[in-house]
Coordinates of C-alpha atoms and ligand atoms in Angstrom, one line a residue:
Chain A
X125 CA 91.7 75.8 94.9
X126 CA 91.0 76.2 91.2
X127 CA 90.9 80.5 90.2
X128 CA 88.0 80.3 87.7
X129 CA 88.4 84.2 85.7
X130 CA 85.7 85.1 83.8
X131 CA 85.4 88.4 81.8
X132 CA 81.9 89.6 81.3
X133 CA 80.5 92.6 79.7
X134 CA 76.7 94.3 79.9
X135 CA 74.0 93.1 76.8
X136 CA 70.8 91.4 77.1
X137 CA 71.7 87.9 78.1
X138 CA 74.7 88.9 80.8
X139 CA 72.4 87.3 83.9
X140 CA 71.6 84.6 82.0
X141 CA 74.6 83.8 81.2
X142 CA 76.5 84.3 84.3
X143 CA 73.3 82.8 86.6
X144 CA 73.4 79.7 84.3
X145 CA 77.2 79.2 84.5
X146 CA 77.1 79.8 88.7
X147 CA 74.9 77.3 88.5
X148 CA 77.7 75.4 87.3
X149 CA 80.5 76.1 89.6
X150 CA 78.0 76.0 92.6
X151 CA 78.6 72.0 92.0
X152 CA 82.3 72.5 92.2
X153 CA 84.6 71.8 95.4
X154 CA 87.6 73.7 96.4
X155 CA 86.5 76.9 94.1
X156 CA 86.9 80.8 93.7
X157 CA 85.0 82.7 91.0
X158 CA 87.1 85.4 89.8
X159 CA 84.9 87.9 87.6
X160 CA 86.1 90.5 86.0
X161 CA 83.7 93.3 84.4
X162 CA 84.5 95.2 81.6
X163 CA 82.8 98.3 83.0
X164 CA 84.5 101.4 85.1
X165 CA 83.2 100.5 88.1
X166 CA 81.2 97.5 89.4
X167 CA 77.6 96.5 88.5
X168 CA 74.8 96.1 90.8
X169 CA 73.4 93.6 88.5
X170 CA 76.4 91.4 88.6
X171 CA 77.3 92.0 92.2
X172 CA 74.0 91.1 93.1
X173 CA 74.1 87.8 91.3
X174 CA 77.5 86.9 92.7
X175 CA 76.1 87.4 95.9
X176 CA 72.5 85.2 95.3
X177 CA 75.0 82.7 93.9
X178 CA 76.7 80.7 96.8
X179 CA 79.5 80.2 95.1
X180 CA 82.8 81.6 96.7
X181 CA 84.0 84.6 94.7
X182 CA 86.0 88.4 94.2
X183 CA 84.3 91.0 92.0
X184 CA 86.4 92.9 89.6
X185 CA 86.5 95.8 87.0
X186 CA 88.6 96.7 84.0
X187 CA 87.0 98.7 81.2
X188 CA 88.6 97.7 78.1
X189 CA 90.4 101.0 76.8
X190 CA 87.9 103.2 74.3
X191 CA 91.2 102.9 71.7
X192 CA 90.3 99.0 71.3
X193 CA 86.9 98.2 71.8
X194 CA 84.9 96.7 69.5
X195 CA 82.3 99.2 67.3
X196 CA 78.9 98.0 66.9
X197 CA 79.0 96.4 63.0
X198 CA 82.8 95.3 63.7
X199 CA 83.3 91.7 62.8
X200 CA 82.9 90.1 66.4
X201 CA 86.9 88.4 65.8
X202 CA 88.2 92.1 65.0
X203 CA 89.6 92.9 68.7
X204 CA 90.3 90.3 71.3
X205 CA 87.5 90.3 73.8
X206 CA 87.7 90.0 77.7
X207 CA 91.9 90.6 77.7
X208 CA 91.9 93.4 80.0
X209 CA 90.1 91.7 82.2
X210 CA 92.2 88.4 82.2
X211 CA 94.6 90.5 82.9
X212 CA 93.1 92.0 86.1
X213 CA 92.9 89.1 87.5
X214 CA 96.3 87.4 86.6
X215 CA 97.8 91.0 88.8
X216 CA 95.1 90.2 91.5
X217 CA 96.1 86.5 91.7
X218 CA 99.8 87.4 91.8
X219 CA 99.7 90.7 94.0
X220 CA 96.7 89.2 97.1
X221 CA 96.8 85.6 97.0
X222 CA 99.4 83.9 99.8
X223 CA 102.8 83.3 98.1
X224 CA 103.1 79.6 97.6
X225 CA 99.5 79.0 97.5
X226 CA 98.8 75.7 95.5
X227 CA 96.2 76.6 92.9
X228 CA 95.4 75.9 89.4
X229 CA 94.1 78.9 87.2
X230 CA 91.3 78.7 84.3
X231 CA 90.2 81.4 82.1
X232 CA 86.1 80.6 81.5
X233 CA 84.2 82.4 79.2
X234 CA 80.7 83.2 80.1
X235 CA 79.4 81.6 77.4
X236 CA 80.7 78.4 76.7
X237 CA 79.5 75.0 78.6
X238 CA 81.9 73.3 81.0
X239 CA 81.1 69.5 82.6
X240 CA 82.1 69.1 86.1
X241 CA 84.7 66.2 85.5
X242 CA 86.5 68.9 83.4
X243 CA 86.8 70.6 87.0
X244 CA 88.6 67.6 88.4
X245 CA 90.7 67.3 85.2
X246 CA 92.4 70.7 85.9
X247 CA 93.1 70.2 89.2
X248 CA 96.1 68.5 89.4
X249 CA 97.7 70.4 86.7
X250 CA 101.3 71.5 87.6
X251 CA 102.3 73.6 85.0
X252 CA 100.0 73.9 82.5
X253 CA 97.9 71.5 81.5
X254 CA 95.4 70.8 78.3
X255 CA 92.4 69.1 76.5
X256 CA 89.8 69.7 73.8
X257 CA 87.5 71.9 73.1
X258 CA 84.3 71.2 71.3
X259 CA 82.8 73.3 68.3
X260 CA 85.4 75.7 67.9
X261 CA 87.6 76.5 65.2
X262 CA 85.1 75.9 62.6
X263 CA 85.6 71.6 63.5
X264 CA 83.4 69.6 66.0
X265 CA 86.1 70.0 68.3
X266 CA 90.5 71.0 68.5
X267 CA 92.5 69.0 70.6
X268 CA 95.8 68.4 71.0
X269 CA 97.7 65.2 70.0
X270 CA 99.4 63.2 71.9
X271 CA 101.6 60.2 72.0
X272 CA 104.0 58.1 74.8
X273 CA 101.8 60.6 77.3
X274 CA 103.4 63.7 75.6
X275 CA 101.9 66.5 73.3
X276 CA 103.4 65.7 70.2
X277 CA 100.8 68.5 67.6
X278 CA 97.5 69.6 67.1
X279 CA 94.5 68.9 65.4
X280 CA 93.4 72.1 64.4
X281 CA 92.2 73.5 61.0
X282 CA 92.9 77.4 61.7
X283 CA 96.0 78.9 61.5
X284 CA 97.9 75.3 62.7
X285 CA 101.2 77.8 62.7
X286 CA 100.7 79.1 65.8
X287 CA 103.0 78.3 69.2
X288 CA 99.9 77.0 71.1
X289 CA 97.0 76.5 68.6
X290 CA 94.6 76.1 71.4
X291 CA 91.3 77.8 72.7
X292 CA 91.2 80.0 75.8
X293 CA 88.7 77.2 77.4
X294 CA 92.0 74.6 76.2
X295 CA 94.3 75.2 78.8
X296 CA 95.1 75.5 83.1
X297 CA 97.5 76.9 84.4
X298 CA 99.0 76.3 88.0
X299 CA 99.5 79.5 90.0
X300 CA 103.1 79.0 91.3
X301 CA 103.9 79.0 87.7
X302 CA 102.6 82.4 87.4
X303 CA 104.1 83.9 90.1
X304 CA 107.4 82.5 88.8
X305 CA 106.9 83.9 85.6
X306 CA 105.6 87.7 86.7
X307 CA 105.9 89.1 83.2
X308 CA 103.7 86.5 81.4
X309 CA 100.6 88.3 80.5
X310 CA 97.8 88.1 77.4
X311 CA 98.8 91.0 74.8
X312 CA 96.0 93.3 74.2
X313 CA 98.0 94.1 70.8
X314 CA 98.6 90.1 69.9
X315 CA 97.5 89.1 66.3
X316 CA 93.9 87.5 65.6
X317 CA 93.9 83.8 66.7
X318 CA 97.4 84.3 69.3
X319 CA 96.1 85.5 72.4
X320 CA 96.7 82.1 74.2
X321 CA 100.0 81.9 72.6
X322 CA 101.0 85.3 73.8
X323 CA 100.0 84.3 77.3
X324 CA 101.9 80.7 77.2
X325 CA 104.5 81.0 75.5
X326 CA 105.8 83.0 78.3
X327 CA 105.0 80.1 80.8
X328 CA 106.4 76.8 79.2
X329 CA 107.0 75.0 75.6
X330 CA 104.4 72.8 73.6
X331 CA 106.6 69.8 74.6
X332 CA 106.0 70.7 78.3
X333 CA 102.0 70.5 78.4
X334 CA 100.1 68.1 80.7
X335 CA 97.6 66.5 78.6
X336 CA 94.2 65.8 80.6
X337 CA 91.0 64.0 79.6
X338 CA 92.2 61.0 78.6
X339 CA 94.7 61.9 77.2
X340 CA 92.9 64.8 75.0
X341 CA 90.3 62.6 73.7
X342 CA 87.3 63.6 75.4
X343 CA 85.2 66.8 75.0
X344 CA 84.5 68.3 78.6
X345 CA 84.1 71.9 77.2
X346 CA 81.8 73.5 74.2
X347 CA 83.1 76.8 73.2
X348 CA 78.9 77.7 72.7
X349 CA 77.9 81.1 72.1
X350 CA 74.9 82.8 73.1
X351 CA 72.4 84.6 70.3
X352 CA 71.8 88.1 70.5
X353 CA 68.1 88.4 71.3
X354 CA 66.2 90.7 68.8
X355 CA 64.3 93.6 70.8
X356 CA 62.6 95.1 68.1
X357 CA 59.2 95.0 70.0
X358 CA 61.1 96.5 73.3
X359 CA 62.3 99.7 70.8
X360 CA 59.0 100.5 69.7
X361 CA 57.3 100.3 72.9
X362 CA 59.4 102.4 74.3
X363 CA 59.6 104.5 71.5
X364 CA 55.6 104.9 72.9
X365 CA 56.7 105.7 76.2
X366 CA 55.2 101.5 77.1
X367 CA 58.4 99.8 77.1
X368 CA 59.3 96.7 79.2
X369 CA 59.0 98.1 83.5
X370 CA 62.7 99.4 83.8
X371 CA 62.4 98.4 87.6
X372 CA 62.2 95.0 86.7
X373 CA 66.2 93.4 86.2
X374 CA 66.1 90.8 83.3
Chain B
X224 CA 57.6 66.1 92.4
X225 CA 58.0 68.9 89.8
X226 CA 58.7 67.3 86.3
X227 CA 60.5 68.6 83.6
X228 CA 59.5 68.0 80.4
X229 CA 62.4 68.6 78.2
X230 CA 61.9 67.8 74.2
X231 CA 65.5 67.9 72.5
X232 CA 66.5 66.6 69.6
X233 CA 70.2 65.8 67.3
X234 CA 72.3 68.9 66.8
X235 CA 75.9 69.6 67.2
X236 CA 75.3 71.9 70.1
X237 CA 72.8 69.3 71.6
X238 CA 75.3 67.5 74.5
X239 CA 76.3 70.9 75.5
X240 CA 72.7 72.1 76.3
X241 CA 72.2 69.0 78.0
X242 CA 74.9 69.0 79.8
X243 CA 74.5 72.7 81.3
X244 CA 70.5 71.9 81.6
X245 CA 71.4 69.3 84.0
X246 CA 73.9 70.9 85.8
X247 CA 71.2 73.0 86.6
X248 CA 68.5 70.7 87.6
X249 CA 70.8 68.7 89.5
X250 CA 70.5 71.5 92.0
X251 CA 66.9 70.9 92.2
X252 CA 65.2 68.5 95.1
X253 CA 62.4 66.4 94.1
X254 CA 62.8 66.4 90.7
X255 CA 62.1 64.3 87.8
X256 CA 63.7 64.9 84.2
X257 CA 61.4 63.7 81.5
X258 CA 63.7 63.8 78.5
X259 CA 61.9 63.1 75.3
X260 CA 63.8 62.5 72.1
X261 CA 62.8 63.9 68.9
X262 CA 64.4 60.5 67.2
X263 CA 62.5 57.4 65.9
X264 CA 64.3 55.7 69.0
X265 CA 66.6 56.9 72.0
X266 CA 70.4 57.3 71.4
X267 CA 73.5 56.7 73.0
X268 CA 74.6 60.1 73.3
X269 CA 71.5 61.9 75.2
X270 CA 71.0 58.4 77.3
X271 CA 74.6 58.6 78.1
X272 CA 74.3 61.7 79.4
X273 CA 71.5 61.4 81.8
X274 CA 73.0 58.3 83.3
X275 CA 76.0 60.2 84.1
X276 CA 74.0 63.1 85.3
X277 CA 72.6 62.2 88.4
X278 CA 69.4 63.5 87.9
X279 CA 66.5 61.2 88.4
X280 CA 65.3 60.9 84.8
X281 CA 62.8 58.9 82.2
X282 CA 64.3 58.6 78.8
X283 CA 61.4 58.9 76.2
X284 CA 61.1 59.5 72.3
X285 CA 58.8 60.5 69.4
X286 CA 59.8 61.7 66.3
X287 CA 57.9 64.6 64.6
X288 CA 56.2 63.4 61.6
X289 CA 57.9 64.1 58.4
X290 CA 54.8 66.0 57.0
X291 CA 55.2 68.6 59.9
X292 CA 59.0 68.9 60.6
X293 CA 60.9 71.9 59.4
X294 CA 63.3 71.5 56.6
X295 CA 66.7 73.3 56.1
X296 CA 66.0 76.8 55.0
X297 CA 63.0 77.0 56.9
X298 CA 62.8 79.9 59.5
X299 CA 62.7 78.8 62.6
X300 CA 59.0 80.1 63.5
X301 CA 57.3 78.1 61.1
X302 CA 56.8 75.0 62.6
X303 CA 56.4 74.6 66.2
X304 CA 58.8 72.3 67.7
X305 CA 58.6 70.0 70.1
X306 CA 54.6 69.1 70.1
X307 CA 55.3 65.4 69.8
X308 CA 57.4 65.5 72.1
X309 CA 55.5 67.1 74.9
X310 CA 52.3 65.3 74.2
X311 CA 54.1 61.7 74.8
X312 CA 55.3 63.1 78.2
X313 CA 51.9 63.6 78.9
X314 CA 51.1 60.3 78.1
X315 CA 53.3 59.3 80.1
X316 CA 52.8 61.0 83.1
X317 CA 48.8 60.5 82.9
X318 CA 49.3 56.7 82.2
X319 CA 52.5 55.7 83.9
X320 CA 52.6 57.9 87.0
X321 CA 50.5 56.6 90.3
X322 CA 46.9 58.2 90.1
X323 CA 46.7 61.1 92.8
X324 CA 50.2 61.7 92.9
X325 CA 50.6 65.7 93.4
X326 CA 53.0 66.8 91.7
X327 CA 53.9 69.4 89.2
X328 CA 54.6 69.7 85.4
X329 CA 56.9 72.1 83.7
X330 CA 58.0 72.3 80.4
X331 CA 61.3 73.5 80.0
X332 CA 63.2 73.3 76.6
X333 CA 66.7 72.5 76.1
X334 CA 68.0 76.0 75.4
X335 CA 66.8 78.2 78.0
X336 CA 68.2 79.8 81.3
X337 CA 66.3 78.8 84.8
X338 CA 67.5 80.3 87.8
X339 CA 67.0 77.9 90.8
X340 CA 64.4 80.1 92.9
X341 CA 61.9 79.5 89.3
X342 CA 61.5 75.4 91.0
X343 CA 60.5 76.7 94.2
X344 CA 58.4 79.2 93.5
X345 CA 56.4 76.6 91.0
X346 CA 56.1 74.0 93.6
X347 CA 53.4 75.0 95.1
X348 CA 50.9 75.1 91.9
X349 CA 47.5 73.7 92.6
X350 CA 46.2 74.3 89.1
X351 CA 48.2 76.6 86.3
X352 CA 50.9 79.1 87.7
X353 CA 52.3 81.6 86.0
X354 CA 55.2 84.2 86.0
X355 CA 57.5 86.6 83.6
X356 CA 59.9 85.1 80.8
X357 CA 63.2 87.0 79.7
X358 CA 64.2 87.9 76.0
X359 CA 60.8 86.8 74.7
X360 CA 58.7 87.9 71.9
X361 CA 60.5 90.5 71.0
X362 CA 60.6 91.9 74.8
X363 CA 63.1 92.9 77.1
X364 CA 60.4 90.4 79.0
X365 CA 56.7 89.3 78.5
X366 CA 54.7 88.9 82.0
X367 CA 51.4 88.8 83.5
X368 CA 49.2 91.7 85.0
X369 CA 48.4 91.0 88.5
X370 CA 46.4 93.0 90.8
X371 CA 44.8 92.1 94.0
X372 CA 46.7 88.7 93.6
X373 CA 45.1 88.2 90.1
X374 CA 46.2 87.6 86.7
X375 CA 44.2 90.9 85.4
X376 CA 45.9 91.2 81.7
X377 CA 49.7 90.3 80.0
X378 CA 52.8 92.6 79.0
X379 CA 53.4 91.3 75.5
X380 CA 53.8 92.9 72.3
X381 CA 52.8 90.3 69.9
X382 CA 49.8 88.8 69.2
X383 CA 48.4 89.9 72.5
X384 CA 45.0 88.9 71.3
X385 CA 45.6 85.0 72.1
X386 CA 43.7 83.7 75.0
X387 CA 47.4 83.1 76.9
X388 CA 50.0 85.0 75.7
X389 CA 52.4 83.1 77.6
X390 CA 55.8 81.5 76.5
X391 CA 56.1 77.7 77.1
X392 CA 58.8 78.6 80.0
X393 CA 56.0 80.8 81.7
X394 CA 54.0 78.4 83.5
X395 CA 53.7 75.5 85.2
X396 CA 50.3 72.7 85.5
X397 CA 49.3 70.4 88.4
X398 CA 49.5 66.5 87.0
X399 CA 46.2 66.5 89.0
X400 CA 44.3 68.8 86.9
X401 CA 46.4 67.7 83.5
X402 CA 44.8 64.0 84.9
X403 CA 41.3 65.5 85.5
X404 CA 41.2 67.0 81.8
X405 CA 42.8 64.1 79.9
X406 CA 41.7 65.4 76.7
X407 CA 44.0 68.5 77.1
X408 CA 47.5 68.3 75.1
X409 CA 49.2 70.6 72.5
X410 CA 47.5 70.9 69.2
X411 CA 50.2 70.0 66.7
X412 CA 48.0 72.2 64.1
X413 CA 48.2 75.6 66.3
X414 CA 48.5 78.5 64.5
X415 CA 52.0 80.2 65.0
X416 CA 52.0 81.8 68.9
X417 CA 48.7 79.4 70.0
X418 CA 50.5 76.5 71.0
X419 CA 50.9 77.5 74.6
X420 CA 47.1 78.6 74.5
X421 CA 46.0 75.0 73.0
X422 CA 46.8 73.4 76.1
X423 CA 46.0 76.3 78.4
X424 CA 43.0 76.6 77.3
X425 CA 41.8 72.8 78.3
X426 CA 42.7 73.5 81.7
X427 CA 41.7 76.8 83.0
X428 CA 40.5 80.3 82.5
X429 CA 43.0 83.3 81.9
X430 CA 41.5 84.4 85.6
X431 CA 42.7 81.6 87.3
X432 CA 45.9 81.8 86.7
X433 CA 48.0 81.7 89.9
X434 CA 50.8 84.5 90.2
X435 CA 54.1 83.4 90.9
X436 CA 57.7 85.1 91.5
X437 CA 56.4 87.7 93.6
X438 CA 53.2 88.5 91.7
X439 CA 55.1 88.5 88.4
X440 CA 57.8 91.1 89.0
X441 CA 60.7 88.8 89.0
X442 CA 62.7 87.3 86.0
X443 CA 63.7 83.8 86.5
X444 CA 63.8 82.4 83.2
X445 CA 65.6 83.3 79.9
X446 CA 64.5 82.6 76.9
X447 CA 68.0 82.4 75.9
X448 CA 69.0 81.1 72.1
X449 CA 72.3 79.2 71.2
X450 CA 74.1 80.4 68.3
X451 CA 74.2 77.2 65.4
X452 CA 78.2 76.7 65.0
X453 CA 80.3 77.1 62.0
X454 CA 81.8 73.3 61.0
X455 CA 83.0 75.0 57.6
X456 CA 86.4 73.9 58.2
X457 CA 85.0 70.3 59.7
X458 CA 83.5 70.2 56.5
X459 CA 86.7 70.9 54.5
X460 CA 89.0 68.1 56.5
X461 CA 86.0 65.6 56.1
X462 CA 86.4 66.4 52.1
X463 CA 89.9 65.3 52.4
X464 CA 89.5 62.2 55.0
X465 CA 90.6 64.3 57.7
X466 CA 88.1 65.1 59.9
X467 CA 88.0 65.4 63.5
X468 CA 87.8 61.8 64.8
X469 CA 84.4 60.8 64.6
X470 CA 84.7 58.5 67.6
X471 CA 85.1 61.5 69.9
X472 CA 81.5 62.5 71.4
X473 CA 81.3 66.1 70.9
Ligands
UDP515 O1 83.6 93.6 74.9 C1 83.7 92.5 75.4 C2 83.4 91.3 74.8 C3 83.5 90.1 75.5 N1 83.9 90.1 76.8 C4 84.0 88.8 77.5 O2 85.1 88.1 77.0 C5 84.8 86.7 76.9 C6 85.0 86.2 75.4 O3 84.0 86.9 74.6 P1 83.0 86.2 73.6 O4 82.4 85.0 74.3 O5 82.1 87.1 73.0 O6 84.1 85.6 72.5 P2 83.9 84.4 71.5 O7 82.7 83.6 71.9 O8 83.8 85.0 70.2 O9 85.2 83.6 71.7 C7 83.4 86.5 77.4 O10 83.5 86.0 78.7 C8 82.8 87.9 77.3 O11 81.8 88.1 78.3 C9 84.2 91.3 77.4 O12 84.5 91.2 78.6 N2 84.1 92.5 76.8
UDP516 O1 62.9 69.9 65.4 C1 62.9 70.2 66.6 C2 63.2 71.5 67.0 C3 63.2 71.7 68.4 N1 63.0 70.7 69.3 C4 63.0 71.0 70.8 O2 61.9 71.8 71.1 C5 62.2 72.8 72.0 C6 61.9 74.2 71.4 O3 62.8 74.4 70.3 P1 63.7 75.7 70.1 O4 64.4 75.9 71.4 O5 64.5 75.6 68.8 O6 62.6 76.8 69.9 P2 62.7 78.4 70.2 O7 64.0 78.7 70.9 O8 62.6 79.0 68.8 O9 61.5 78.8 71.0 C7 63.7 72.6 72.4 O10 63.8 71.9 73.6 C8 64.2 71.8 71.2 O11 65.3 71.0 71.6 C9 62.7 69.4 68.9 O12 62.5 68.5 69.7 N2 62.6 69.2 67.5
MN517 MN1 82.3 83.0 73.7
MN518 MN1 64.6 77.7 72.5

């Protein structure tokens, strides 16, 4: 089974996004949908989508604490987004799925674009396992390098100093491994850019990652972002009490 | 047959809206993806991508003139984009496609969200159907006004004095009728907002409009945006010889 977690959070385009990505994983054999809300309590929205979606899945819930969410106006690279949620799941993984369950575990945005062959990349992973990512990092795409089979350095243009230089949507991660290593977590407190790194660097060493997709040098995964659609229309309609029929879920 | 008339044309985010599109349409039975290039001949990367999508497809082009395409700098609304495009798929589909074939024509851009129910509830257009769009015009939606099963008026906030104040992603045309009216296409002149109107209005009467997605009260399309990435620091490397390896499809 391959654990798809995806953190998702209420604004304009959330169905779209997460109806368009089902769509997706719909396509996929041998998967579970793990989403994780940043809300205090479930959404009918959501839960309703998961449901209409056919794809197999568990519905989760963390709020991300008031302390570090993001203000509207904040830079959107100030706070990490979607860490409480990741962690959610990583405790729901560890604490209800079978002990010795073979299963590989990838963190999916709800935004970015994902081939299907990048599905069967990541499933034999055994440890961890990694391959580019397209338009991120301000370059057409970060990968990692590799030589003799190995990961030898990456090519990355943003802070090349960290442990793992590598996007969330980089990296798979068996479960076994997690359960092996029960205190390896993403820190909510880790530095701009070091999120990954704070997760895997608790799992295994740069040397030890299984490079996928021939050998790192194809894209299967585009860290795309969504716009933030402009409702200045909606605001003054309502404004006039004519606003957009509330009844009606967009 | 429903087919999709999809103009597209080079971007760095263009493979990944592809990619997801089809994902999407694979889902989709009796479909045909009419793909139309807005390139003075096909490329590699887009026909790659269709023969690896397993989509049933026809790989067209035609460039936009020079006199009418947008240049950098240019907000986004002041040319309409992909006229050229659409009119040679009508060509197509009026000249290449057996005469009487029933079948269905959507237009369906590169960027948006369709949820799968939106094919099925256009299959069964006899002449122009029509339903809501999401995160249009300003809008938390736009849609149609239907009472006693007719198209009586539109929810839109701008410009709601054009004949059909419908996006492109808002209705769908029988090939019959687009045969029967051969003179009807999309004026590349339109004024901003009446290109959806300057085919419409070839074909039918606001009244005879046929209500779809449960007389307009359901959202099954987004008119979803994708942010333009960053490639400052691609830029930068490619200064200094070392940018991301340009053999790499991104
Ligand atoms: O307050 C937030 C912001 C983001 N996210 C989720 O966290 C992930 C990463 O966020 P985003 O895509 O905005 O990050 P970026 O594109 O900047 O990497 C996405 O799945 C979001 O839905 C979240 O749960 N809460
Ligand atoms: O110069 C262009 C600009 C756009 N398009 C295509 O035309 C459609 C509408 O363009 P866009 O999505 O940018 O329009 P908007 O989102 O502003 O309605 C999309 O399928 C694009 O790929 C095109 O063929 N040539
Ligand atoms: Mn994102
Ligand atoms: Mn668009």
């Amino acid at each position: 089974t391959i654990y798809v977690v995806t953190p998702t959070y209420a604004r304009p385009v959330q169905k779209a996004e997460l109806v368009r990505l089902s769509q997706t994983l719909l396509h996929v054999r041998a998967l579970h949908w793990v989403v994780v809300e940043d809300a205090p309590a479930p959404t009918a929205l959501v839960g309703g989508l998961l449901a209409a979606s056919g794809v197999p899945f568990t519905h989760l819930h963390a709020p991300t604490p008031p302390e570090i969410r993001r203000r509207p106006g904040d830079p959107p690279w100030l706070r990490p987004r979607g860490v409480e949620q990741r962690n959610r799941a990583l405790q729901w993984l560890r604490d209800m799925r079978p002990p010795g369950e073979a299963a590989v575990v990838y963190f999916a945005d709800d935004d970015n674009t994902y081939s299907l062959r990048l599905f069967e990349e990541m499933r034999s992973t055994r440890g961890v396992s990694v391959w580019p990512v397209g338009l991120v990092g301000g370059l057409r795409f970060e990968r990692p390098l590799v030589a003799g089979g190995r990961v030898v350095g990456f090519h990355t243009a943003w802070k090349p100093e960290r442990p793992f230089p590598l996007d969330m949507a980089g990296f798979a991660v068996a479960l076994p491994l997690l359960r092996a290593r029960p205190a390896a977590r993403f820190d909510p407190a880790a530095e701009r850019g070091y999120l990954e790194s704070s997760l895997l660097g608790g799992l295994v060493t740069p040397a030890q990652l299984e490079p996928k997709a021939d050998n790192c040098t194809q894209v299967l995964v585009w860290h795309t972002r969504t716009e933030k659609p402009k409702l200045r229309q909606e605001e003054q309609l309502q404004r006039q009490g004519r606003g957009s029929d509330p009844r009606i879920e967009v």
